[in-house]
Coordinates of C-alpha atoms in Angstrom, one line a residue:
Chain A
M1 CA 0.0 0.0 0.0
L2 CA 2.7 2.4 1.0
L3 CA 4.7 1.8 -2.1
Q4 CA 1.9 2.2 -4.6
N5 CA 1.8 5.3 -6.5
N6 CA -1.0 7.6 -5.7
P7 CA -1.3 10.0 -8.6
G8 CA -4.8 10.9 -7.5
K9 CA -6.7 13.5 -9.5
R10 CA -4.8 16.2 -11.3
K11 CA -4.4 19.1 -8.8
T12 CA -5.3 22.6 -9.8
P13 CA -2.7 25.3 -9.0
A14 CA -4.8 26.6 -6.2
V15 CA -4.9 23.2 -4.6
L16 CA -1.2 22.8 -5.0
V17 CA -0.5 26.2 -3.4
A18 CA -2.8 25.7 -0.5
Q19 CA -1.6 22.2 0.1
S20 CA 2.1 23.2 0.0
G21 CA 1.4 26.2 2.3
V22 CA -0.3 24.0 4.9
L23 CA 2.6 21.5 4.7
I24 CA 5.3 24.1 4.9
A25 CA 3.5 25.5 8.0
L26 CA 3.4 22.0 9.5
A27 CA 7.1 21.4 8.8
L28 CA 7.9 24.8 10.2
V29 CA 6.1 24.0 13.5
F30 CA 8.1 20.7 13.7
S31 CA 11.4 22.7 13.2
Y32 CA 10.3 25.1 15.9
V33 CA 9.3 22.4 18.4
E34 CA 12.7 20.8 17.8
H35 CA 14.4 24.1 18.2
L36 CA 12.6 24.7 21.5
I37 CA 13.6 21.4 23.0
P38 CA 17.3 20.9 22.7
I39 CA 18.3 17.4 23.5
P40 CA 21.7 17.0 25.2
T41 CA 23.8 14.9 22.9
P42 CA 27.4 13.7 23.0
V43 CA 28.0 15.2 19.6
P44 CA 26.6 18.6 18.5
G45 CA 24.3 18.6 15.6
I46 CA 22.3 15.5 16.5
K47 CA 18.5 15.9 16.2
I48 CA 15.5 13.8 15.6
G49 CA 14.5 15.6 12.4
L50 CA 10.8 15.9 13.1
A51 CA 10.3 18.1 10.0
N52 CA 11.5 15.1 7.9
L53 CA 8.1 13.5 8.7
V54 CA 6.6 16.0 6.2
S55 CA 9.1 15.3 3.5
L56 CA 9.0 11.5 3.9
T57 CA 5.2 11.2 4.1
G58 CA 5.0 13.7 1.2
L59 CA 7.3 11.4 -0.9
F60 CA 4.6 8.7 -0.8
F61 CA 1.6 10.9 -1.7
L62 CA 2.8 14.0 -3.5
H63 CA 4.8 14.9 -6.6
P64 CA 8.5 14.9 -5.7
A65 CA 8.9 18.5 -7.0
Q66 CA 6.2 19.6 -4.6
V67 CA 7.9 17.9 -1.7
F68 CA 11.2 19.5 -2.7
I69 CA 9.7 23.0 -2.7
I70 CA 8.1 22.3 0.7
L71 CA 11.5 21.2 2.0
V72 CA 13.5 24.1 0.7
S73 CA 10.8 26.7 1.8
R74 CA 10.7 25.2 5.3
I75 CA 14.5 25.3 5.6
L76 CA 14.8 28.9 4.4
L77 CA 11.9 30.1 6.6
A78 CA 13.2 28.2 9.7
G79 CA 16.7 29.5 9.1
L80 CA 15.5 33.1 8.8
M81 CA 13.2 32.8 11.9
F82 CA 15.4 31.0 14.4
G83 CA 18.7 30.4 12.7
N84 CA 21.3 32.3 10.7
M85 CA 23.1 32.0 7.4
S86 CA 25.3 29.2 8.5
T87 CA 22.5 27.1 9.9
I88 CA 20.7 27.6 6.5
I89 CA 23.8 26.3 4.7
Y90 CA 24.0 23.2 6.9
S91 CA 20.3 22.5 6.8
L92 CA 20.1 22.9 3.0
A93 CA 23.1 20.6 2.5
G94 CA 21.6 17.9 4.8
G95 CA 18.0 18.4 3.5
V96 CA 18.7 18.4 -0.2
V97 CA 21.1 15.4 0.0
S98 CA 18.8 13.3 2.2
F99 CA 15.8 14.2 0.0
L100 CA 17.7 13.0 -3.2
I101 CA 18.7 9.8 -1.4
M102 CA 15.2 9.2 -0.1
Y103 CA 13.6 9.8 -3.4
L104 CA 16.1 7.5 -5.1
F105 CA 15.5 4.7 -2.7
K106 CA 11.7 5.2 -2.8
R107 CA 11.9 4.7 -6.5
L108 CA 14.1 1.6 -6.1
K109 CA 11.4 0.1 -3.9
L110 CA 14.0 -1.8 -1.8
F111 CA 12.9 -0.6 1.6
S112 CA 9.8 0.6 3.3
A113 CA 9.5 4.1 4.8
T114 CA 11.6 3.0 7.8
G115 CA 14.5 2.0 5.6
I116 CA 14.2 5.0 3.4
S117 CA 14.1 7.2 6.5
M118 CA 17.2 5.6 8.0
L119 CA 19.1 6.2 4.8
G120 CA 17.8 9.8 4.7
G121 CA 18.9 10.4 8.3
V122 CA 22.4 8.9 7.7
F123 CA 23.0 10.9 4.5
H124 CA 21.6 14.1 6.1
N125 CA 24.3 13.8 8.8
L126 CA 27.0 12.8 6.2
A127 CA 26.2 15.9 4.2
Q128 CA 26.3 18.2 7.2
L129 CA 29.6 16.7 8.4
S130 CA 31.1 17.1 5.0
V131 CA 30.0 20.8 4.9
A132 CA 31.4 21.3 8.4
C133 CA 34.8 19.7 7.4
I134 CA 34.9 22.0 4.3
I135 CA 34.0 25.1 6.2
L136 CA 36.5 24.3 9.0
S137 CA 39.1 23.1 6.5
S138 CA 39.9 20.4 9.0
T139 CA 39.3 16.7 9.2
S140 CA 39.2 16.6 13.0
L141 CA 35.4 16.4 12.8
L142 CA 35.6 13.0 11.1
M143 CA 35.8 11.3 14.5
Y144 CA 32.1 12.2 14.9
L145 CA 31.3 10.1 11.8
P146 CA 30.4 6.8 13.5
V147 CA 28.3 8.5 16.1
L148 CA 26.5 10.5 13.4
I149 CA 25.8 7.4 11.4
I150 CA 24.2 5.7 14.5
A151 CA 22.3 8.9 15.2
G152 CA 21.0 9.0 11.6
V153 CA 19.9 5.4 11.9
V154 CA 18.1 5.9 15.2
S155 CA 16.3 9.1 14.2
G156 CA 15.5 7.5 10.8
L157 CA 13.9 4.6 12.6
L158 CA 11.8 6.8 14.7
I159 CA 10.7 9.1 11.9
G160 CA 10.2 6.2 9.5
T161 CA 8.0 4.3 12.0
V162 CA 5.8 7.3 12.6
T163 CA 5.7 8.0 8.8
E164 CA 4.3 4.5 8.2
L165 CA 1.6 5.1 10.8
V166 CA 0.8 8.5 9.4
S167 CA 0.7 7.2 5.9
K168 CA -1.9 4.6 6.8
T169 CA -4.2 7.3 8.1
V170 CA -3.5 9.6 5.2
Q171 CA -4.2 6.8 2.7
K172 CA -7.4 5.9 4.4
N173 CA -8.8 9.4 4.7
F174 CA -7.6 11.2 1.6
Y175 CA -6.6 8.6 -1.1
S176 CA -9.3 6.0 -1.0
Chain B
M1 CA -4.1 -7.1 -1.6
S2 CA -3.3 -10.8 -1.2
S3 CA 0.4 -10.3 -2.0
R4 CA 0.8 -7.4 0.5
P5 CA 1.8 -9.4 3.6
I6 CA 4.6 -11.2 1.6
S7 CA 6.0 -8.0 0.0
L8 CA 5.8 -6.2 3.3
S9 CA 7.7 -8.9 5.2
K10 CA 10.3 -8.8 2.4
L11 CA 10.6 -5.1 2.9
S12 CA 11.0 -5.4 6.6
K13 CA 13.7 -8.0 6.0
N14 CA 15.5 -5.5 3.7
N15 CA 15.0 -2.8 6.4
L16 CA 16.6 -5.1 8.9
I17 CA 19.5 -5.9 6.6
L18 CA 20.0 -2.1 6.0
F19 CA 19.9 -1.4 9.7
V20 CA 22.5 -4.1 10.5
C21 CA 24.7 -2.9 7.6
L22 CA 24.6 0.8 8.8
I23 CA 25.4 -0.2 12.4
L24 CA 28.2 -2.4 11.2
V25 CA 29.7 0.5 9.1
A26 CA 29.6 2.7 12.1
G27 CA 31.1 -0.1 14.3
V28 CA 34.0 -0.6 11.8
L29 CA 34.6 3.2 11.5
Y30 CA 34.6 3.8 15.2
P31 CA 38.0 2.3 16.1
L32 CA 39.5 3.7 12.9
L33 CA 38.5 7.3 13.6
N34 CA 38.4 7.5 17.3
R35 CA 41.8 7.6 19.0
S36 CA 40.6 8.9 22.3
G37 CA 41.1 7.0 25.5
S38 CA 44.3 7.9 27.1
E39 CA 44.6 11.0 29.2
G40 CA 45.7 14.0 27.2
S41 CA 48.2 16.6 28.3
V42 CA 48.1 19.3 25.6
A43 CA 45.3 21.0 23.8
V44 CA 45.8 22.3 20.2
I45 CA 43.7 25.2 19.2
E46 CA 43.2 25.6 15.5
I47 CA 41.5 28.5 13.7
D48 CA 40.3 27.8 10.1
G49 CA 42.6 24.8 9.8
E50 CA 45.7 26.7 11.0
E51 CA 47.2 26.0 14.4
Y52 CA 46.8 29.0 16.6
T53 CA 48.4 27.8 19.9
R54 CA 48.9 24.9 22.2
V55 CA 48.1 24.9 25.9
D56 CA 49.3 22.7 28.7
L57 CA 46.4 21.2 30.5
S58 CA 48.2 20.9 33.8
Q59 CA 48.2 24.7 34.3
D60 CA 44.9 26.3 35.1
T61 CA 44.3 29.4 32.9
V62 CA 41.6 31.4 31.2
F63 CA 42.4 33.2 28.0
T64 CA 40.6 34.6 25.0
V65 CA 41.0 33.4 21.4
P66 CA 40.3 36.1 18.9
T67 CA 39.2 34.5 15.6
P68 CA 38.3 36.6 12.5
A69 CA 34.6 35.8 13.2
G70 CA 34.5 36.5 16.9
I71 CA 36.0 35.8 20.3
N72 CA 36.0 32.5 22.3
T73 CA 37.1 32.5 26.0
V74 CA 38.8 29.2 26.7
K75 CA 39.3 27.9 30.2
V76 CA 41.7 25.2 31.4
S77 CA 41.0 23.9 34.9
N78 CA 41.5 20.5 36.6
H79 CA 43.3 19.1 33.5
E80 CA 40.2 19.8 31.4
I81 CA 39.7 22.4 28.7
S82 CA 36.4 24.0 27.8
V83 CA 35.0 27.1 26.1
E84 CA 33.7 29.3 28.9
S85 CA 32.0 31.9 26.7
A86 CA 31.8 32.9 23.1
D87 CA 30.0 35.5 21.0
C88 CA 29.0 32.9 18.3
P89 CA 25.3 32.6 17.5
D90 CA 24.7 29.0 18.5
K91 CA 26.8 28.6 21.7
I92 CA 27.3 24.9 20.9
C93 CA 31.0 25.2 21.8
V94 CA 30.0 26.7 25.2
N95 CA 27.5 24.0 25.9
Q96 CA 29.9 21.2 25.2
A97 CA 31.3 19.5 28.2
A98 CA 35.0 20.0 29.2
I99 CA 37.3 17.6 27.5
H100 CA 40.5 15.9 28.7
Q101 CA 41.0 12.6 26.8
S102 CA 43.3 12.6 23.8
G103 CA 41.4 12.8 20.6
E104 CA 38.4 14.6 22.1
I105 CA 37.5 17.8 20.3
I106 CA 35.4 21.0 20.9
V107 CA 34.3 22.8 17.8
C108 CA 32.9 26.3 17.3
L109 CA 31.7 26.0 13.7
P110 CA 30.7 29.7 13.2
H111 CA 34.2 30.8 14.3
K112 CA 36.0 27.9 12.6
L113 CA 37.7 27.1 15.9
V114 CA 38.7 23.5 16.8
I115 CA 40.2 22.5 20.1
T116 CA 41.8 19.0 20.1
V117 CA 43.3 17.3 23.1
I118 CA 46.5 15.3 22.4
T119 CA 49.1 13.5 24.3
D120 CA 52.4 15.2 23.6
T121 CA 54.5 12.2 24.4
A122 CA 52.6 10.2 21.6
K123 CA 54.3 12.5 19.0
E124 CA 51.3 12.5 16.8
S125 CA 52.2 16.0 15.6
E126 CA 54.6 16.4 12.7
E127 CA 57.1 18.5 14.7
P128 CA 57.8 17.3 18.2
Q129 CA 57.3 20.3 20.4
I130 CA 58.8 20.2 23.8
D131 CA 56.4 22.4 25.7
A132 CA 53.2 24.2 25.2
V133 CA 53.1 28.0 25.2
T134 CA 51.0 29.4 28.0
E135 CA 50.2 33.0 28.1

């Protein structure tokens, strides 16, 4: 069910805009909640990635371009509201790379949402670590790599599991 | 619908394989990249990839590190080094716990500042320096 394509009816521009707006707002709230509750972690930069719920669920129901626009808008807005230029760069790197990986593996149909989400989490962290290494022009951060892989897997598991539950409800209420 | 349980269980099996593989990769990388463990004696402070100074962890001191992007106040006390205050926007470096084992690092990304604890007897650095410079 999760992996079936749901083209649905062709959406009018108005529906697309309204739907994207609501989902950007939802993702923004997730970013804000996460920003409000900092979790003490051994390595800075680890987070659950609640906003990824929107991108991941979106991948199963919406056109990937729409999901991508929602993702980038959310990152830019969240960065302007409670971040700064450097947080935008890190978030964009992580967000875009994990989106591409998740889209690729969704197309490959090898894994369910949980697996796709784990890969997304891991690659999100890999991308951010790479950007950090480039900005610092130092490889000392590489010692964080194993911890960041584990963190990506764990947050991916959480987000993926929730996504599978959410997708069932969305499927039932909007696509059947 | 009848084929769903089979395909789903196949997917969960793939998920499990992926999970184990990712954990294995992390497990293999961990000993390769993490050289911490032994008690460190010197901290190297780098700004933008260039070494700025070295400090001896046995001497308690508080000093400021002026980087092109802002100022970090570094504190050495009790054989541990930490960032006491900084004018960076995220304060991640300030919130990090004090470090003392060799290989441990504190990073201030906005200021491009990296503090690494090393053991100077291990001669991990290219040029064997006799002593740290304390100011």
